[in-house]
């Protein structure tokens, strides 16, 4: 007798935990615990029940109309053929039932249509939770039976119904069966059709039960099967010669014929037991023939019955009842991932290789090298979307440095925008010359996301960037990088690259698994992602502003909030005794962490910052320090950063940033110095633009043509997501109190931290009406860092305005008297 179970509905996670009566669930915080025998009914459960009830009514109606059609179909046939609903139909389900039955029986599947209401009843029981039904197995079996019975009925019963029965109004296999049967008869004949139907039936029965295979084996070898069922005495009397041959060992002739017999299932289960030695030390003879030889009276053979032992039941996990794993996706169980038809299909990938162009460039390369005394022994070309890689092998005695120095000469001969020489190619004994194609091809985002490599990837955060020179889809895992630095001059594809990264993640991750924090100082790049605010975006709690962060002060607050979220997540990892977010979420899904103790499912958080250089110039250390802290520590708790800048200079990409961003994505830059700043080597200055990039996540960069995703495509994707079921709001980041908050700007609690020169610096700034850090540095002979801190404190107490790039700050006090009143109010001397 099964135990009654109590269902506990979790109020926040949307999952249901089934536990034993009186036992405490492991999962999200409890809702209202129901008494034994009660069923918690939520809105979703009510919808499932009524939908199942509707299916049950439809199934019964279908069964009634089908059954009645067998007896009333002849009377209703004339009215059905006339297509009228006004006549007097004799079908028990009325005119609708007559048409319904005629459609499924005559126009579709014939008698096998009776399986359809059976499946509908099973589906109804599943939805109403009256029975536990494996619906996919029911669907599989019902589909096979409907099709097979339809074809078989047309093959075997069609002429019978036409000639012998009075049911000439019924097509036994339906139009479907007639069509398939006629199609098979035309191609493989009647006998071939019969054999095909028999083969399908045997294959299906073998899938259902292994007894089918044993039955076929018995049918093919009936003699062995009869012998296996004979009593032991009859076997011995019927086969004396064989027994004697086995006992005397005088005849080893194989009497089994040309085929080697394999033991049947009954024979394989036979266990031969060794008889214990007799008291006189001699072993008792085995078998009936041996018994006769020993002079013992012949005794009947004792059959051995194998008693199956009962397996012990596995105890419930932790003694708390069997529970289903937590699935975070159930919060938005009706969410559908974006489809590929939202992206534009481009025909550039089908363009053939221009052999004339390739041969001309090959000849020019060989000519230039020979003019400078460099002989080569082989040259091969690998044609990519925008660049062709020519691999050459120099003759004996030719130094690599001589070819490397000819980079500009080869570019001049080919009239190319810029070439790149790889000398030598890592892992090969050749030298590579990358030459731009005259007609570059666009790599569409649709072709990348539709590739098997992307669809079957096991990456945690897969990013499909584009295609390599060898036309292979280039993918990386952001979770392993773990942070990415993107740089490139204006108009070289940086923004398209960021959109490709975000699009890849939107196509692969569920809103419950991933959140974005988007920082856009330009205010126009990421605005197209605003519609997915409640699905994928995150912002500080209790903030009414847009989730796309554009204000510098909000950037600082958000970064500090992310630091607080990071610290909270590390505390949860410590309590859960795990090392990273993957192990933590696995424990949470398996109900090993109790939400009552503060545990929760952790989505990945990807921070995307555009125009990082502008933030550094505006906020300086206030932005750089929290970014560095997040980059150093946040990998284990699932927070990853992508920062982009169009000015890869050393004052923007500092040593701290470079040390914590090992993965780099470099589009075309203007100078070799900029290339060395981002990649620690030249090469980015030789790119041709329009998505041509170098990706570095190790020792050697990989040249990739970035996938192109246009703004209308992104808008279609975000609108598709926005129209679906969503959360009530964006993912909430913890609110962190900023410096100066709580008691107004310049709270007196910070009096002890004011710089001693603050008052004098304020008087200087008001007197000169110039809010300049360099002026304070010169006048008081102090370092730049201290002067910068003084300027920040002047901004905090309201003497100067916010920084405006390279321009001096606005001075907010016109005379020293009003300034002194401010200082007196704050108690600063």
mmCIF file of N, CA and C in Angstrom, residues 352-450:
data_model
loop_
_atom_site.group_PDB
_atom_site.id
_atom_site.type_symbol
_atom_site.label_atom_id
_atom_site.label_comp_id
_atom_site.label_asym_id
_atom_site.label_seq_id
_atom_site.Cartn_x
_atom_site.Cartn_y
_atom_site.Cartn_z
ATOM 1 N N UNK A 352 31.898 30.673 -55.149
ATOM 2 C CA UNK A 352 33.036 29.809 -55.480
ATOM 3 C C UNK A 352 34.353 30.571 -55.363
ATOM 4 N N UNK A 353 35.425 29.811 -55.250
ATOM 5 C CA UNK A 353 36.759 30.401 -55.141
ATOM 6 C C UNK A 353 37.192 30.909 -56.519
ATOM 7 N N UNK A 354 37.690 32.119 -56.556
ATOM 8 C CA UNK A 354 38.175 32.709 -57.798
ATOM 9 C C UNK A 354 39.612 32.237 -58.016
ATOM 10 N N UNK A 355 39.779 31.192 -58.855
ATOM 11 C CA UNK A 355 41.110 30.629 -59.070
ATOM 12 C C UNK A 355 42.013 31.580 -59.832
ATOM 13 N N UNK A 356 41.441 32.421 -60.680
ATOM 14 C CA UNK A 356 42.261 33.395 -61.399
ATOM 15 C C UNK A 356 42.941 34.341 -60.426
ATOM 16 N N UNK A 357 42.180 34.829 -59.461
ATOM 17 C CA UNK A 357 42.742 35.724 -58.447
ATOM 18 C C UNK A 357 43.832 35.028 -57.641
ATOM 19 N N UNK A 358 43.581 33.789 -57.255
ATOM 20 C CA UNK A 358 44.553 33.076 -56.425
ATOM 21 C C UNK A 358 45.857 32.808 -57.183
ATOM 22 N N UNK A 359 45.746 32.420 -58.433
ATOM 23 C CA UNK A 359 46.958 32.165 -59.220
ATOM 24 C C UNK A 359 47.762 33.443 -59.464
ATOM 25 N N UNK A 360 47.071 34.548 -59.682
ATOM 26 C CA UNK A 360 47.776 35.810 -59.883
ATOM 27 C C UNK A 360 48.543 36.215 -58.622
ATOM 28 N N UNK A 361 47.922 36.089 -57.486
ATOM 29 C CA UNK A 361 48.601 36.454 -56.244
ATOM 30 C C UNK A 361 49.758 35.501 -55.940
ATOM 31 N N UNK A 362 49.565 34.230 -56.254
ATOM 32 C CA UNK A 362 50.665 33.276 -56.064
ATOM 33 C C UNK A 362 51.878 33.672 -56.906
ATOM 34 N N UNK A 363 51.639 34.018 -58.173
ATOM 35 C CA UNK A 363 52.744 34.388 -59.060
ATOM 36 C C UNK A 363 53.454 35.650 -58.570
ATOM 37 N N UNK A 364 52.688 36.609 -58.068
ATOM 38 C CA UNK A 364 53.297 37.847 -57.576
ATOM 39 C C UNK A 364 54.140 37.600 -56.334
ATOM 40 N N UNK A 365 53.654 36.750 -55.458
ATOM 41 C CA UNK A 365 54.437 36.441 -54.256
ATOM 42 C C UNK A 365 55.752 35.771 -54.639
ATOM 43 N N UNK A 366 55.674 34.796 -55.532
ATOM 44 C CA UNK A 366 56.897 34.101 -55.966
ATOM 45 C C UNK A 366 57.851 35.078 -56.639
ATOM 46 N N UNK A 367 57.314 35.979 -57.467
ATOM 47 C CA UNK A 367 58.155 36.939 -58.184
ATOM 48 C C UNK A 367 58.874 37.886 -57.231
ATOM 49 N N UNK A 368 58.145 38.407 -56.243
ATOM 50 C CA UNK A 368 58.761 39.327 -55.286
ATOM 51 C C UNK A 368 59.866 38.621 -54.501
ATOM 52 N N UNK A 369 59.602 37.426 -54.055
ATOM 53 C CA UNK A 369 60.609 36.695 -53.285
ATOM 54 C C UNK A 369 61.850 36.411 -54.126
ATOM 55 N N UNK A 370 61.666 36.055 -55.382
ATOM 56 C CA UNK A 370 62.820 35.774 -56.245
ATOM 57 C C UNK A 370 63.614 37.038 -56.555
ATOM 58 N N UNK A 371 62.921 38.169 -56.692
ATOM 59 C CA UNK A 371 63.632 39.420 -56.947
ATOM 60 C C UNK A 371 64.587 39.773 -55.819
ATOM 61 N N UNK A 372 64.257 39.314 -54.598
ATOM 62 C CA UNK A 372 65.128 39.581 -53.456
ATOM 63 C C UNK A 372 65.965 38.366 -53.080
ATOM 64 N N UNK A 373 66.070 37.419 -54.001
ATOM 65 C CA UNK A 373 66.952 36.283 -53.799
ATOM 66 C C UNK A 373 66.435 35.223 -52.862
ATOM 67 N N UNK A 374 65.127 35.127 -52.713
ATOM 68 C CA UNK A 374 64.544 34.117 -51.825
ATOM 69 C C UNK A 374 63.834 33.081 -52.685
ATOM 70 N N UNK A 375 64.328 31.853 -52.657
ATOM 71 C CA UNK A 375 63.714 30.767 -53.393
ATOM 72 C C UNK A 375 62.821 29.947 -52.458
ATOM 73 N N UNK A 376 61.677 29.494 -53.006
ATOM 74 C CA UNK A 376 60.771 28.650 -52.226
ATOM 75 C C UNK A 376 60.575 27.345 -52.974
ATOM 76 N N UNK A 377 60.240 26.305 -52.221
ATOM 77 C CA UNK A 377 60.074 24.980 -52.821
ATOM 78 C C UNK A 377 58.604 24.565 -52.888
ATOM 79 N N UNK A 378 57.719 25.214 -52.137
ATOM 80 C CA UNK A 378 56.289 24.875 -52.211
ATOM 81 C C UNK A 378 55.476 26.061 -51.736
ATOM 82 N N UNK A 379 54.223 26.116 -52.227
ATOM 83 C CA UNK A 379 53.295 27.153 -51.800
ATOM 84 C C UNK A 379 51.879 26.591 -51.888
ATOM 85 N N UNK A 380 51.117 26.760 -50.839
ATOM 86 C CA UNK A 380 49.723 26.321 -50.809
ATOM 87 C C UNK A 380 48.854 27.480 -50.309
ATOM 88 N N UNK A 381 47.585 27.443 -50.641
ATOM 89 C CA UNK A 381 46.673 28.522 -50.265
ATOM 90 C C UNK A 381 45.453 27.953 -49.554
ATOM 91 N N UNK A 382 45.063 28.609 -48.463
ATOM 92 C CA UNK A 382 43.825 28.301 -47.748
ATOM 93 C C UNK A 382 42.953 29.537 -47.806
ATOM 94 N N UNK A 383 41.829 29.438 -48.531
ATOM 95 C CA UNK A 383 40.991 30.597 -48.793
ATOM 96 C C UNK A 383 39.934 30.718 -47.698
ATOM 97 N N UNK A 384 39.961 31.829 -46.981
ATOM 98 C CA UNK A 384 38.972 32.106 -45.949
ATOM 99 C C UNK A 384 37.949 33.107 -46.427
ATOM 100 N N UNK A 385 37.049 33.540 -45.540
ATOM 101 C CA UNK A 385 36.003 34.488 -45.955
ATOM 102 C C UNK A 385 36.552 35.815 -46.448
ATOM 103 N N UNK A 386 37.567 36.358 -45.785
ATOM 104 C CA UNK A 386 38.103 37.664 -46.168
ATOM 105 C C UNK A 386 39.596 37.643 -46.433
ATOM 106 N N UNK A 387 40.282 36.592 -45.985
ATOM 107 C CA UNK A 387 41.742 36.524 -46.088
ATOM 108 C C UNK A 387 42.135 35.150 -46.591
ATOM 109 N N UNK A 388 43.164 35.109 -47.417
ATOM 110 C CA UNK A 388 43.738 33.846 -47.882
ATOM 111 C C UNK A 388 45.112 33.669 -47.253
ATOM 112 N N UNK A 389 45.340 32.488 -46.694
ATOM 113 C CA UNK A 389 46.631 32.173 -46.090
ATOM 114 C C UNK A 389 47.466 31.383 -47.082
ATOM 115 N N UNK A 390 48.598 31.967 -47.484
ATOM 116 C CA UNK A 390 49.561 31.292 -48.362
ATOM 117 C C UNK A 390 50.673 30.732 -47.485
ATOM 118 N N UNK A 391 50.821 29.418 -47.525
ATOM 119 C CA UNK A 391 51.885 28.758 -46.763
ATOM 120 C C UNK A 391 53.028 28.416 -47.716
ATOM 121 N N UNK A 392 54.198 28.927 -47.413
ATOM 122 C CA UNK A 392 55.362 28.693 -48.274
ATOM 123 C C UNK A 392 56.444 27.983 -47.467
ATOM 124 N N UNK A 393 57.229 27.199 -48.191
ATOM 125 C CA UNK A 393 58.400 26.534 -47.609
ATOM 126 C C UNK A 393 59.622 27.034 -48.356
ATOM 127 N N UNK A 394 60.506 27.708 -47.642
ATOM 128 C CA UNK A 394 61.680 28.282 -48.295
ATOM 129 C C UNK A 394 62.715 27.206 -48.595
ATOM 130 N N UNK A 395 63.601 27.542 -49.530
ATOM 131 C CA UNK A 395 64.679 26.619 -49.895
ATOM 132 C C UNK A 395 65.706 26.532 -48.765
ATOM 133 N N UNK A 396 66.572 25.536 -48.860
ATOM 134 C CA UNK A 396 67.602 25.355 -47.844
ATOM 135 C C UNK A 396 68.525 26.574 -47.780
ATOM 136 N N UNK A 397 68.834 26.991 -46.556
ATOM 137 C CA UNK A 397 69.768 28.097 -46.371
ATOM 138 C C UNK A 397 69.145 29.476 -46.347
ATOM 139 N N UNK A 398 67.833 29.592 -46.568
ATOM 140 C CA UNK A 398 67.155 30.893 -46.569
ATOM 141 C C UNK A 398 66.624 31.164 -45.161
ATOM 142 N N UNK A 399 67.022 32.278 -44.598
ATOM 143 C CA UNK A 399 66.602 32.614 -43.247
ATOM 144 C C UNK A 399 65.171 33.168 -43.229
ATOM 145 N N UNK A 400 64.502 32.885 -42.131
ATOM 146 C CA UNK A 400 63.126 33.362 -41.973
ATOM 147 C C UNK A 400 63.085 34.881 -41.910
ATOM 148 N N UNK A 401 64.105 35.479 -41.304
ATOM 149 C CA UNK A 401 64.118 36.933 -41.139
ATOM 150 C C UNK A 401 64.105 37.652 -42.483
ATOM 151 N N UNK A 402 64.695 37.060 -43.519
ATOM 152 C CA UNK A 402 64.709 37.710 -44.833
ATOM 153 C C UNK A 402 63.300 37.829 -45.398
ATOM 154 N N UNK A 403 62.464 36.776 -45.175
ATOM 155 C CA UNK A 403 61.083 36.820 -45.665
ATOM 156 C C UNK A 403 60.254 37.774 -44.821
ATOM 157 N N UNK A 404 60.490 37.767 -43.503
ATOM 158 C CA UNK A 404 59.735 38.649 -42.628
ATOM 159 C C UNK A 404 59.968 40.113 -42.983
ATOM 160 N N UNK A 405 61.169 40.462 -43.386
ATOM 161 C CA UNK A 405 61.500 41.851 -43.724
ATOM 162 C C UNK A 405 60.887 42.299 -45.045
ATOM 163 N N UNK A 406 60.343 41.355 -45.819
ATOM 164 C CA UNK A 406 59.774 41.703 -47.125
ATOM 165 C C UNK A 406 58.268 41.945 -47.057
ATOM 166 N N UNK A 407 57.726 42.146 -45.859
ATOM 167 C CA UNK A 407 56.286 42.298 -45.683
ATOM 168 C C UNK A 407 55.726 43.456 -46.507
ATOM 169 N N UNK A 408 56.364 44.624 -46.425
ATOM 170 C CA UNK A 408 55.871 45.799 -47.165
ATOM 171 C C UNK A 408 56.044 45.629 -48.668
ATOM 172 N N UNK A 409 57.105 44.964 -49.088
ATOM 173 C CA UNK A 409 57.324 44.766 -50.527
ATOM 174 C C UNK A 409 56.273 43.841 -51.126
ATOM 175 N N UNK A 410 55.927 42.793 -50.389
ATOM 176 C CA UNK A 410 54.884 41.876 -50.877
ATOM 177 C C UNK A 410 53.542 42.596 -50.934
ATOM 178 N N UNK A 411 53.239 43.412 -49.913
ATOM 179 C CA UNK A 411 51.984 44.168 -49.902
ATOM 180 C C UNK A 411 51.915 45.126 -51.076
ATOM 181 N N UNK A 412 53.056 45.764 -51.413
ATOM 182 C CA UNK A 412 53.068 46.687 -52.549
ATOM 183 C C UNK A 412 52.833 45.944 -53.859
ATOM 184 N N UNK A 413 53.450 44.772 -54.002
ATOM 185 C CA UNK A 413 53.293 44.008 -55.237
ATOM 186 C C UNK A 413 51.855 43.533 -55.419
ATOM 187 N N UNK A 414 51.182 43.178 -54.305
ATOM 188 C CA UNK A 414 49.817 42.662 -54.388
ATOM 189 C C UNK A 414 48.766 43.770 -54.366
ATOM 190 N N UNK A 415 49.221 45.020 -54.173
ATOM 191 C CA UNK A 415 48.292 46.162 -54.059
ATOM 192 C C UNK A 415 47.249 45.896 -52.986
ATOM 193 N N UNK A 416 47.680 45.296 -51.884
ATOM 194 C CA UNK A 416 46.774 44.922 -50.798
ATOM 195 C C UNK A 416 46.765 45.991 -49.721
ATOM 196 N N UNK A 417 45.658 46.052 -48.982
ATOM 197 C CA UNK A 417 45.551 47.026 -47.895
ATOM 198 C C UNK A 417 46.585 46.755 -46.816
ATOM 199 N N UNK A 418 46.893 45.524 -46.609
ATOM 200 C CA UNK A 418 47.873 45.162 -45.607
ATOM 201 C C UNK A 418 47.967 43.660 -45.504
ATOM 202 N N UNK A 419 49.182 43.157 -45.426
ATOM 203 C CA UNK A 419 49.356 41.724 -45.272
ATOM 204 C C UNK A 419 50.008 41.457 -43.929
ATOM 205 N N UNK A 420 49.949 40.216 -43.510
ATOM 206 C CA UNK A 420 50.523 39.809 -42.227
ATOM 207 C C UNK A 420 51.325 38.550 -42.449
ATOM 208 N N UNK A 421 52.590 38.566 -42.029
ATOM 209 C CA UNK A 421 53.465 37.408 -42.187
ATOM 210 C C UNK A 421 53.623 36.707 -40.849
ATOM 211 N N UNK A 422 53.372 35.410 -40.843
ATOM 212 C CA UNK A 422 53.548 34.577 -39.648
ATOM 213 C C UNK A 422 54.766 33.703 -39.908
ATOM 214 N N UNK A 423 55.850 34.002 -39.249
ATOM 215 C CA UNK A 423 57.106 33.306 -39.528
ATOM 216 C C UNK A 423 57.740 32.800 -38.232
ATOM 217 N N UNK A 424 57.692 31.476 -38.023
ATOM 218 C CA UNK A 424 56.962 30.441 -38.773
ATOM 219 C C UNK A 424 55.559 30.262 -38.200
ATOM 220 N N UNK A 425 54.738 29.452 -38.904
ATOM 221 C CA UNK A 425 53.404 29.117 -38.389
ATOM 222 C C UNK A 425 53.579 28.142 -37.230
ATOM 223 N N UNK A 426 52.980 28.423 -36.074
ATOM 224 C CA UNK A 426 53.142 27.527 -34.920
ATOM 225 C C UNK A 426 52.704 26.101 -35.239
ATOM 226 N N UNK A 427 53.566 25.154 -34.926
ATOM 227 C CA UNK A 427 53.262 23.749 -35.146
ATOM 228 C C UNK A 427 53.516 23.265 -36.555
ATOM 229 N N UNK A 428 53.986 24.134 -37.444
ATOM 230 C CA UNK A 428 54.262 23.739 -38.819
ATOM 231 C C UNK A 428 55.645 24.243 -39.214
ATOM 232 N N UNK A 429 56.208 23.612 -40.221
ATOM 233 C CA UNK A 429 57.501 24.040 -40.724
ATOM 234 C C UNK A 429 57.374 24.949 -41.924
ATOM 235 N N UNK A 430 56.343 25.804 -41.930
ATOM 236 C CA UNK A 430 56.101 26.696 -43.058
ATOM 237 C C UNK A 430 55.971 28.126 -42.570
ATOM 238 N N UNK A 431 55.996 29.043 -43.532
ATOM 239 C CA UNK A 431 55.812 30.466 -43.255
ATOM 240 C C UNK A 431 54.481 30.896 -43.856
ATOM 241 N N UNK A 432 53.707 31.622 -43.092
ATOM 242 C CA UNK A 432 52.399 32.041 -43.555
ATOM 243 C C UNK A 432 52.366 33.495 -43.992
ATOM 244 N N UNK A 433 51.686 33.741 -45.107
ATOM 245 C CA UNK A 433 51.466 35.104 -45.601
ATOM 246 C C UNK A 433 49.957 35.279 -45.761
ATOM 247 N N UNK A 434 49.354 36.122 -44.937
ATOM 248 C CA UNK A 434 47.923 36.368 -44.983
ATOM 249 C C UNK A 434 47.650 37.561 -45.886
ATOM 250 N N UNK A 435 46.882 37.322 -46.950
ATOM 251 C CA UNK A 435 46.612 38.338 -47.969
ATOM 252 C C UNK A 435 45.107 38.546 -48.065
ATOM 253 N N UNK A 436 44.606 39.780 -48.006
ATOM 254 C CA UNK A 436 43.164 40.031 -48.121
ATOM 255 C C UNK A 436 42.635 39.624 -49.491
ATOM 256 N N UNK A 437 41.410 39.098 -49.506
ATOM 257 C CA UNK A 437 40.752 38.746 -50.757
ATOM 258 C C UNK A 437 40.223 39.999 -51.444
ATOM 259 N N UNK A 438 40.212 39.960 -52.787
ATOM 260 C CA UNK A 438 39.673 41.092 -53.540
ATOM 261 C C UNK A 438 38.171 41.247 -53.314
ATOM 262 N N UNK A 439 37.475 40.109 -53.138
ATOM 263 C CA UNK A 439 36.030 40.130 -52.896
ATOM 264 C C UNK A 439 35.749 39.394 -51.586
ATOM 265 N N UNK A 440 35.823 40.098 -50.475
ATOM 266 C CA UNK A 440 35.576 39.428 -49.184
ATOM 267 C C UNK A 440 34.123 38.998 -49.038
ATOM 268 N N UNK A 441 33.913 37.903 -48.313
ATOM 269 C CA UNK A 441 32.574 37.377 -48.068
ATOM 270 C C UNK A 441 32.132 37.744 -46.650
ATOM 271 N N UNK A 442 30.851 37.995 -46.516
ATOM 272 C CA UNK A 442 30.282 38.295 -45.200
ATOM 273 C C UNK A 442 29.957 36.981 -44.499
ATOM 274 N N UNK A 443 30.377 36.853 -43.253
ATOM 275 C CA UNK A 443 30.043 35.691 -42.433
ATOM 276 C C UNK A 443 28.769 36.026 -41.666
ATOM 277 N N UNK A 444 27.676 35.385 -42.025
ATOM 278 C CA UNK A 444 26.399 35.700 -41.383
ATOM 279 C C UNK A 444 26.302 35.024 -40.022
ATOM 280 N N UNK A 445 25.603 35.683 -39.114
ATOM 281 C CA UNK A 445 25.389 35.100 -37.787
ATOM 282 C C UNK A 445 24.527 33.847 -37.879
ATOM 283 N N UNK A 446 23.628 33.816 -38.856
ATOM 284 C CA UNK A 446 22.755 32.659 -39.023
ATOM 285 C C UNK A 446 23.554 31.407 -39.346
ATOM 286 N N UNK A 447 24.584 31.524 -40.202
ATOM 287 C CA UNK A 447 25.388 30.361 -40.560
ATOM 288 C C UNK A 447 26.217 29.863 -39.382
ATOM 289 N N UNK A 448 26.581 30.757 -38.471
ATOM 290 C CA UNK A 448 27.366 30.353 -37.311
ATOM 291 C C UNK A 448 26.477 29.633 -36.294
ATOM 292 N N UNK A 449 25.328 30.228 -35.980
ATOM 293 C CA UNK A 449 24.455 29.641 -34.961
ATOM 294 C C UNK A 449 23.765 28.376 -35.457
ATOM 295 N N UNK A 450 23.693 28.201 -36.767
ATOM 296 C CA UNK A 450 23.068 27.012 -37.336
ATOM 297 C C UNK A 450 24.049 25.860 -37.491
#
